PDB file of C-alpha atoms in Angstrom:
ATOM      1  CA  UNK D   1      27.239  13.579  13.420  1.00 74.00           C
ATOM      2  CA  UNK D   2      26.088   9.934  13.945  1.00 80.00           C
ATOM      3  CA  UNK D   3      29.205   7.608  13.510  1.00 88.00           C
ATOM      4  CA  UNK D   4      29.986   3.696  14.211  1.00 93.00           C
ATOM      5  CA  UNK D   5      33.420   2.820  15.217  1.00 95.00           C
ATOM      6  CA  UNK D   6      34.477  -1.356  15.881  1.00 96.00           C
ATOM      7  CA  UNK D   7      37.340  -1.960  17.483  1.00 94.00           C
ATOM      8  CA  UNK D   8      39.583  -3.510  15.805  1.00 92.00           C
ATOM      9  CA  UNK D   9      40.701  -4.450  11.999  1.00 93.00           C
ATOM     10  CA  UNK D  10      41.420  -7.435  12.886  1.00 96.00           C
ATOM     11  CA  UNK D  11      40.331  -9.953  15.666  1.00 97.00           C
ATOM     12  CA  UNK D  12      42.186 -13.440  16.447  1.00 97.00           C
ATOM     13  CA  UNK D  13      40.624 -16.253  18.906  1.00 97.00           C
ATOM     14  CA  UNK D  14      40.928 -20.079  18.654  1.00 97.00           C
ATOM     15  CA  UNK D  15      38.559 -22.172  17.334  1.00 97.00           C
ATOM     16  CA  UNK D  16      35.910 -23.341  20.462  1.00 97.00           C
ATOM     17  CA  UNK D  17      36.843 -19.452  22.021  1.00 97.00           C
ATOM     18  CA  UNK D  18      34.439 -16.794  23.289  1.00 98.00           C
ATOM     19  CA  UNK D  19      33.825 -14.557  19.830  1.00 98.00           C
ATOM     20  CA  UNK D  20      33.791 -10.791  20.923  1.00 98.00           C
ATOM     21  CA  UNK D  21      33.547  -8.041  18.564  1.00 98.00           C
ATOM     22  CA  UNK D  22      32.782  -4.419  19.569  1.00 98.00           C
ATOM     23  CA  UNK D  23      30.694  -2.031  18.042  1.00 96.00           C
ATOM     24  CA  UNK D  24      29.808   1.388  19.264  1.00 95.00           C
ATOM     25  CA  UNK D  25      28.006   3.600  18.274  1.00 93.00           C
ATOM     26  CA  UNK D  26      26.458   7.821  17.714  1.00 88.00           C
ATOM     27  CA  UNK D  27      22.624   8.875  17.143  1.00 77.00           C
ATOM     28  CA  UNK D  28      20.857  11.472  17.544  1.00 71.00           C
ATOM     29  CA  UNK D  29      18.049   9.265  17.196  1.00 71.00           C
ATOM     30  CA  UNK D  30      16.963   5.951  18.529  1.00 74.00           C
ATOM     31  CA  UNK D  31      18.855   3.834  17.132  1.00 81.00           C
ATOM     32  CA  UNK D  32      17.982   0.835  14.770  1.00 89.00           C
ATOM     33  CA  UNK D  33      21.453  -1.658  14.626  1.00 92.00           C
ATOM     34  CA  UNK D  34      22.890  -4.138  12.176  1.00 94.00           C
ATOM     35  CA  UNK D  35      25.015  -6.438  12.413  1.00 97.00           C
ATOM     36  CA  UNK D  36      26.536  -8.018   8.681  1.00 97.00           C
ATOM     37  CA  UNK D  37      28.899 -11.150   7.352  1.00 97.00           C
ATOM     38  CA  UNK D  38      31.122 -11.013   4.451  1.00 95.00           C
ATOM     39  CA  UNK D  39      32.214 -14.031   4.130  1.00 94.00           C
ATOM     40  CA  UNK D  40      35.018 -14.557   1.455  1.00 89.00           C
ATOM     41  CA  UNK D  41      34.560 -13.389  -2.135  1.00 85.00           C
ATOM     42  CA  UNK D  42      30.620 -13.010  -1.221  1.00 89.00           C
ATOM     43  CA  UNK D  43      27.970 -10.165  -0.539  1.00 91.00           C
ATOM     44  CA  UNK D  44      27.010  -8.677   2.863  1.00 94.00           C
ATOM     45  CA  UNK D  45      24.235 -11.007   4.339  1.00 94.00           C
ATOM     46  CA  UNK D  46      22.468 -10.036   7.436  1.00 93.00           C
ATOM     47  CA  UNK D  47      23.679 -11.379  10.931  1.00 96.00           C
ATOM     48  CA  UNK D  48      21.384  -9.884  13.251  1.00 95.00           C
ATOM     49  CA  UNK D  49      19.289  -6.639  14.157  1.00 93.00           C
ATOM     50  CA  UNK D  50      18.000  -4.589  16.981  1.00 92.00           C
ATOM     51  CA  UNK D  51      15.147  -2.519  16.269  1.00 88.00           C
ATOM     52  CA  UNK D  52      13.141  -1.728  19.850  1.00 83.00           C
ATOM     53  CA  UNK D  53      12.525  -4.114  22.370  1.00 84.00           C
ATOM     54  CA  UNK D  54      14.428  -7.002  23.557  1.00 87.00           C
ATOM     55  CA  UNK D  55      17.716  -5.602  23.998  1.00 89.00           C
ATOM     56  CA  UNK D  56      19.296  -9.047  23.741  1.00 95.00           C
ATOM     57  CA  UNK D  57      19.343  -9.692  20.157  1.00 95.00           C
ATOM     58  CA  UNK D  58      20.150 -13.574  18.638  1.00 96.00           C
ATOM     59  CA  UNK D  59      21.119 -14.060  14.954  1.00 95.00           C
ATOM     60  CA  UNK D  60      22.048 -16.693  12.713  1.00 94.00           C
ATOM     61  CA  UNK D  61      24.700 -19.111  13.239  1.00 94.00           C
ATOM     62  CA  UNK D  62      24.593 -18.957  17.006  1.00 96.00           C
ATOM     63  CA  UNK D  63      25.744 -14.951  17.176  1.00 97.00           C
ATOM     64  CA  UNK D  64      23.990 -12.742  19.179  1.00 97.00           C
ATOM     65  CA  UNK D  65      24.219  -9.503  20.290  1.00 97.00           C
ATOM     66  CA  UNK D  66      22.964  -6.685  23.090  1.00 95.00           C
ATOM     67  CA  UNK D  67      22.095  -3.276  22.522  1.00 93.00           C
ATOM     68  CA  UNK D  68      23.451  -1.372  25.602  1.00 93.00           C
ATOM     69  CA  UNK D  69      22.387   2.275  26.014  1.00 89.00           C
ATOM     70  CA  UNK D  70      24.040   3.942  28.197  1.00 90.00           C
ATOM     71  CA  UNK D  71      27.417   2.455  26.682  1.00 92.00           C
ATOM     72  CA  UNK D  72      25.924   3.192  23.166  1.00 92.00           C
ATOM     73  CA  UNK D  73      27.262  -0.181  22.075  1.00 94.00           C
ATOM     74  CA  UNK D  74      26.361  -3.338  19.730  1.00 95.00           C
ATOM     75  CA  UNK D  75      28.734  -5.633  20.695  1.00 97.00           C
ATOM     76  CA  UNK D  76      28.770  -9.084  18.802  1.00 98.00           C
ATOM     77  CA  UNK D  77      29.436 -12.678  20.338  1.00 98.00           C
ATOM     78  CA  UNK D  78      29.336 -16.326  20.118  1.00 98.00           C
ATOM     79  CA  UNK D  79      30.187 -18.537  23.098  1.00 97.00           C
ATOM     80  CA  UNK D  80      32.506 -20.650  20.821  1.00 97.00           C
ATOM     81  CA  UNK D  81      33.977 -19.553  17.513  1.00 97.00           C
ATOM     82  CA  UNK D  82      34.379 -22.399  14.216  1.00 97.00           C
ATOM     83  CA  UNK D  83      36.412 -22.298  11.666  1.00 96.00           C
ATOM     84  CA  UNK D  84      33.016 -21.226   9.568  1.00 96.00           C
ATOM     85  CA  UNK D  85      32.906 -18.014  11.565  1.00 97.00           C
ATOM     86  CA  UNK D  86      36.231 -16.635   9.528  1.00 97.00           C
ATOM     87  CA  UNK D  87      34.868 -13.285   7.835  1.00 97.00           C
ATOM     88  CA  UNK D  88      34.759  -9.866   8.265  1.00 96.00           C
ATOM     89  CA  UNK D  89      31.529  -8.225  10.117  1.00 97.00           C
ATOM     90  CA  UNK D  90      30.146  -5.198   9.588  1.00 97.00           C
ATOM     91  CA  UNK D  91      28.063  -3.122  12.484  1.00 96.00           C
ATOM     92  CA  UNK D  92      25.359  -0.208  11.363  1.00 93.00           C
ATOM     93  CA  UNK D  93      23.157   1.837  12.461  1.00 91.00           C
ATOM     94  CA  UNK D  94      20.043   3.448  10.659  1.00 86.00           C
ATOM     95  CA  UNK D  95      20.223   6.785  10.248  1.00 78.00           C
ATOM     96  CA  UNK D  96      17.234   8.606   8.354  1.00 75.00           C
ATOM     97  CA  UNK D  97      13.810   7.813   6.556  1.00 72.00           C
ATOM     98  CA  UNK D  98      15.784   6.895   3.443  1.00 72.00           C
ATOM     99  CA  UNK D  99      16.977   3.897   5.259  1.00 76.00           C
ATOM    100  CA  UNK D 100      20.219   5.187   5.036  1.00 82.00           C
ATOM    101  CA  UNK D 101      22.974   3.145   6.819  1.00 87.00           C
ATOM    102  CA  UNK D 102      26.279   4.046   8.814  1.00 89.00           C
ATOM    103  CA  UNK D 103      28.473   1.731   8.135  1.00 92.00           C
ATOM    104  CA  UNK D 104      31.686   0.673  10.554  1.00 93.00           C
ATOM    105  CA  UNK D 105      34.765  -0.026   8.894  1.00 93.00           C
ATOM    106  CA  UNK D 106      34.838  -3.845   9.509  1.00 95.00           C
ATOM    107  CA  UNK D 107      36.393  -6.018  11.563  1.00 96.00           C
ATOM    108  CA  UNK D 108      37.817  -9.234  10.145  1.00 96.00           C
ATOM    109  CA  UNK D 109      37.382 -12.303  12.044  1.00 97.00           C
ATOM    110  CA  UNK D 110      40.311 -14.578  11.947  1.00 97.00           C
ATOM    111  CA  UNK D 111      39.785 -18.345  13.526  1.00 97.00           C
ATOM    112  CA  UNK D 112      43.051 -20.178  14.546  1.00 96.00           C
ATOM    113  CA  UNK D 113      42.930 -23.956  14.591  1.00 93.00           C
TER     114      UNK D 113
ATOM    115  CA  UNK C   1      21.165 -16.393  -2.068  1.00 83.00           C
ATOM    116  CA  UNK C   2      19.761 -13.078  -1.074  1.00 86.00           C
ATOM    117  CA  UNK C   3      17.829 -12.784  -4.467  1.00 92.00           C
ATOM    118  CA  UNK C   4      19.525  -9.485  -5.747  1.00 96.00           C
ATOM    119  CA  UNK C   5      21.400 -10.396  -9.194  1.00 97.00           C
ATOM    120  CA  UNK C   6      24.816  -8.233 -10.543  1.00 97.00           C
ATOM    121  CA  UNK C   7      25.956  -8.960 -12.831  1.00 97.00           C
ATOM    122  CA  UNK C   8      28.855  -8.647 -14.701  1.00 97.00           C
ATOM    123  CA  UNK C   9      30.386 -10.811 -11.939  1.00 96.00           C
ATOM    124  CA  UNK C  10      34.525  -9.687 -13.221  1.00 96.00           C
ATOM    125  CA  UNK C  11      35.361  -6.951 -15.346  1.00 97.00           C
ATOM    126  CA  UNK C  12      38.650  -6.070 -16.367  1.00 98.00           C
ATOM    127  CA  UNK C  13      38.848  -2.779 -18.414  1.00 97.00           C
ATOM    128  CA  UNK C  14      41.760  -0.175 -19.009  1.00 98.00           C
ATOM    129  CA  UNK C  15      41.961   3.316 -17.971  1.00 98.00           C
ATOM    130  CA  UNK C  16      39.907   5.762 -19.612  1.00 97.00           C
ATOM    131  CA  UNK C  17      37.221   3.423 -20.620  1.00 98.00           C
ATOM    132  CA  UNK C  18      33.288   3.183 -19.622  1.00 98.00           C
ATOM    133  CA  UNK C  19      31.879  -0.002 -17.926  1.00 98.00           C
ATOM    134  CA  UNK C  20      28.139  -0.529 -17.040  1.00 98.00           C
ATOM    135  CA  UNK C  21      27.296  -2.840 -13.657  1.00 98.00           C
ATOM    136  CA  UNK C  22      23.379  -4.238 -14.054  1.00 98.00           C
ATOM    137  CA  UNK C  23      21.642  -4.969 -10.883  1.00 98.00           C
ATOM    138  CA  UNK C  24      18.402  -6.884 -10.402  1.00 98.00           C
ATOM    139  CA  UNK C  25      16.821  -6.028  -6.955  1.00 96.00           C
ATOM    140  CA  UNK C  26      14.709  -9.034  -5.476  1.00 94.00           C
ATOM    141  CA  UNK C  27      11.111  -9.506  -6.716  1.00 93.00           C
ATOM    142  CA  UNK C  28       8.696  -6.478  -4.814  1.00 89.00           C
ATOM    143  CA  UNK C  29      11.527  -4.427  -3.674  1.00 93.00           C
ATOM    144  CA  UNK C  30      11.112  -1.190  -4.979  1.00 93.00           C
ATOM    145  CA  UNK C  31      14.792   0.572  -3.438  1.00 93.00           C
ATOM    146  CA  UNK C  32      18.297  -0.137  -4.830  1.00 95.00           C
ATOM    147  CA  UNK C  33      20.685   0.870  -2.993  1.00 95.00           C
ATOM    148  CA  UNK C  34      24.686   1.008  -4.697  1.00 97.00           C
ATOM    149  CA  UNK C  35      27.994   0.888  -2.858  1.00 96.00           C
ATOM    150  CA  UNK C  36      31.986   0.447  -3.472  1.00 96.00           C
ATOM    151  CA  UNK C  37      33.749  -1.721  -1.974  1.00 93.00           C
ATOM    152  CA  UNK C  38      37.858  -0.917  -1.864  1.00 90.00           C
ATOM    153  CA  UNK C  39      40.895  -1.692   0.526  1.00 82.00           C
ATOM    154  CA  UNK C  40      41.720   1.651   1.411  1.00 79.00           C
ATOM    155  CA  UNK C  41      37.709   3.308   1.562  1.00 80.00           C
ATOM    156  CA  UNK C  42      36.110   0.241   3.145  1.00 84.00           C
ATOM    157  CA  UNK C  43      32.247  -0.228   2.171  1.00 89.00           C
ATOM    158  CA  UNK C  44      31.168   3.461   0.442  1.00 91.00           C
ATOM    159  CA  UNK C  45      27.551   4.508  -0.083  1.00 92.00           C
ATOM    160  CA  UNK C  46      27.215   5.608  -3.869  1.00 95.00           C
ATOM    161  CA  UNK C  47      23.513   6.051  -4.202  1.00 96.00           C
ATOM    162  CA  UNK C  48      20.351   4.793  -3.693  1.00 94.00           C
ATOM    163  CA  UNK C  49      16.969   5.086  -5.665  1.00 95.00           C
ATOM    164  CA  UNK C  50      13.405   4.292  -4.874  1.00 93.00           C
ATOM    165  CA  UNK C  51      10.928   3.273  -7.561  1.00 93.00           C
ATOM    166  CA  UNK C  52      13.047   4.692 -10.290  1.00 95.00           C
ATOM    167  CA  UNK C  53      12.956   7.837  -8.158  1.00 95.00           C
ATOM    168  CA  UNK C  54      17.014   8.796  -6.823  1.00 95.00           C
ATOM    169  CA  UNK C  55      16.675   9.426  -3.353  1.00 92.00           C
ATOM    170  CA  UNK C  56      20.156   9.755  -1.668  1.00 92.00           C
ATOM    171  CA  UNK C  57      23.769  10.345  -2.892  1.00 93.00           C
ATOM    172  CA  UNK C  58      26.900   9.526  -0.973  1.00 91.00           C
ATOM    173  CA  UNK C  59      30.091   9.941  -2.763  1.00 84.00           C
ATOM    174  CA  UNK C  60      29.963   9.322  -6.038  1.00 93.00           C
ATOM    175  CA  UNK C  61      32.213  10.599  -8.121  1.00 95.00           C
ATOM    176  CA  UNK C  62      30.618  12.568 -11.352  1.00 96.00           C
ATOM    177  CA  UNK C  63      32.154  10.144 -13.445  1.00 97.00           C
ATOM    178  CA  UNK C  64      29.666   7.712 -12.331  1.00 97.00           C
ATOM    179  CA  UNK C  65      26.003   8.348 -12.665  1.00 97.00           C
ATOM    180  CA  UNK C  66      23.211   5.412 -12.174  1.00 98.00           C
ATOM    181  CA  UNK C  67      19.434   4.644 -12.614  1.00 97.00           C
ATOM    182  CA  UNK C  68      16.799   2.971 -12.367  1.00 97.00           C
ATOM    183  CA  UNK C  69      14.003   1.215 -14.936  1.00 97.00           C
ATOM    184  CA  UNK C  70      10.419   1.047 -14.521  1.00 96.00           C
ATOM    185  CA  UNK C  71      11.188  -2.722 -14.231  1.00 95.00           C
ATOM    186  CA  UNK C  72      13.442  -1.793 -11.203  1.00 96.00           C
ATOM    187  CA  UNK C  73      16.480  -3.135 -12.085  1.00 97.00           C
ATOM    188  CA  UNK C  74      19.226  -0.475 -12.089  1.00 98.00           C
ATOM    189  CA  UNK C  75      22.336   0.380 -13.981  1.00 98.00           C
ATOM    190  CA  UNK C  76      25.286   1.875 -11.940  1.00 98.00           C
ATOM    191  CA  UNK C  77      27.772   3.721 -15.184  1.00 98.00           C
ATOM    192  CA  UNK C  78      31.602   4.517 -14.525  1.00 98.00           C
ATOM    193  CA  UNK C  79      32.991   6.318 -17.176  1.00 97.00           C
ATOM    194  CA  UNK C  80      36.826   7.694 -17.955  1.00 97.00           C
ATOM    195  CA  UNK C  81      38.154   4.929 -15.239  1.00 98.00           C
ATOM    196  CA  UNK C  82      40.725   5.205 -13.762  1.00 97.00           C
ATOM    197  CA  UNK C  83      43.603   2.982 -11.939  1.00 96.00           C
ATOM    198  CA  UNK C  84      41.263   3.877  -8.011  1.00 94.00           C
ATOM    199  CA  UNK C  85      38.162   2.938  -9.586  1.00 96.00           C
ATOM    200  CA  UNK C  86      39.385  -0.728  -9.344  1.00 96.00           C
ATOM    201  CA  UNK C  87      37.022  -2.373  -6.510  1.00 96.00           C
ATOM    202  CA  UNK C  88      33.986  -4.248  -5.728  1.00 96.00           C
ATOM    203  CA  UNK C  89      30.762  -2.684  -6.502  1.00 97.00           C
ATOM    204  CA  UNK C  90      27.757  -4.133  -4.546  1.00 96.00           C
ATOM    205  CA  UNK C  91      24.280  -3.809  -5.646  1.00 97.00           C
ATOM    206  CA  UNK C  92      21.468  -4.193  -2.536  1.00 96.00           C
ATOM    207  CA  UNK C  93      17.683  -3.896  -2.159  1.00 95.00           C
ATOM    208  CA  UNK C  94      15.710  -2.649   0.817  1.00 90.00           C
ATOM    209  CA  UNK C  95      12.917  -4.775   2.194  1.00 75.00           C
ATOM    210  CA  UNK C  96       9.588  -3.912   3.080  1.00 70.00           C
ATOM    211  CA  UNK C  97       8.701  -3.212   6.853  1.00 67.00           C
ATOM    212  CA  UNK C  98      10.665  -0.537   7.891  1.00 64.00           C
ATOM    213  CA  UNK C  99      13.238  -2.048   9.325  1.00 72.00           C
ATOM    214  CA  UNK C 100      16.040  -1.155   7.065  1.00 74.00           C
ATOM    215  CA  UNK C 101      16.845  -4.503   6.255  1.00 86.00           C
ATOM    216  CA  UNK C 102      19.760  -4.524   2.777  1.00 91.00           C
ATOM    217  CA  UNK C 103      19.320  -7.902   0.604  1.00 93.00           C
ATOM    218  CA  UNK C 104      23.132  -7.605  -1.016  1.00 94.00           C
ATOM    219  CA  UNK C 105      24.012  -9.537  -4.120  1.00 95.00           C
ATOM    220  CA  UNK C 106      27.463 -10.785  -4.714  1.00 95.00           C
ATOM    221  CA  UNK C 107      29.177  -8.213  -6.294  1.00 96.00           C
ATOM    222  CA  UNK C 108      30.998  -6.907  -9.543  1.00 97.00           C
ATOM    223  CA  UNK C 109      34.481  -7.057  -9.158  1.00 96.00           C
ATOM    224  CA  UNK C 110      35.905  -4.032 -11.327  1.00 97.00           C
ATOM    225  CA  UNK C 111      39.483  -3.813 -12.345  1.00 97.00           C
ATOM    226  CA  UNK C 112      40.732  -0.950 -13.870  1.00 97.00           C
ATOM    227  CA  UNK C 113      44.395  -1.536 -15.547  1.00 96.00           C
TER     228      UNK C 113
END
């Protein structure tokens, strides 16, 4: 059964630290991946995506990501984290012709000043 | 703003009752796709319908039932509520090019006392 798992409820880094958030991931197909923002008391917006190609994937706000296959993983980063960047992301992966996604369970980003 | 429009923002009801949650997909998109958002669940596919058409179900209870209008806005129903129903019900429409890409809007924030 395909399946996303991210490490971690909750992540903690200073403000100006490396941002590292781990996503991996099951498909029994190739796989298209998502990477969403919830930022506080608002909707899911989309971060970045991986669809074929360019395994190195950049998004908005300076976040980017790499689609690893032999490590089936979507990890998200950002060279230096801001106090904007407090929110909880959400990895996902594409899973039928519905445009069905799997969703992860979250991870909630948590800048420290 | 992503475009898609819930609305009512807040509802508080009591249990037993029957609430309605209106979504307006973004002009041209012709899937709607429903979810609930709780603590405990994380983000939970409901359903999803295409051109008026339902074309998935994920768990949703049979309390709640949904469509969609031939002006493709859609109507997501909870009826006998109870205390667990209490969450945040997001409304999101699919793009156009395959790529899987969810437009979500902000949310109705349901609480059931």
């Amino acid at each position: 059964a395909q399946s996303v798992t991210q490490l971690g409820s909750h992540v903690s880094v200073s403000e100006g630290a490396l941002v590292l958030l781990r996503c991996n991931y099951s498909s029994s197909v190739p796989p298209y991946l998502f990477w969403y923002v919830q930022y506080p008391n608002q909707g899911l917006q989309l971060l970045l995506k991986y669809t074929t190609g360019a395994t190195l994937v950049k998004g908005i706000n300076g976040f980017e990501a790499e689609f690893k296959k032999s490590e089936t993983s979507f990890h998200l980063t950002k060279p230096s984290a801001h106090m904007s960047d407090a929110a909880e992301y959400f990895c996902a992966v594409l899973i039928d012709s519905n445009y069905q996604l799997i969703w992860g369970a979250g991870t909630k980003l948590i800048i420290k000043p | 703003d992503s475009g898609v429009t819930q609305t009512p923002k807040h509802l508080i009801t009591a249990t037993g009752q029957r609430v309605t949650l209106r979504c307006s997909p973004r002009s041209g998109d012709l899937s709607v796709y429903w979810y609930q958002q709780s603590l405990d669940q994380g983000l939970q596919f409901l359903i999803q319908y295409y051109n008026g058409e339902e074309r998935a179900k994920g768990n949703i209870l049979e309390r709640f039932s949904a469509q969609q209008f031939p002006d493709l806005h859609s109507e997501l129903n909870l009826s006998s509520l109870e205390l667990g129903d209490s969450a945040l019900y997001f409304c999101a429409s699919r793009g156009s090019g395959g790529t899987g890409e969810l437009f979500f809007g902000e949310g109705s924030r349901l609480t059931v006392l």
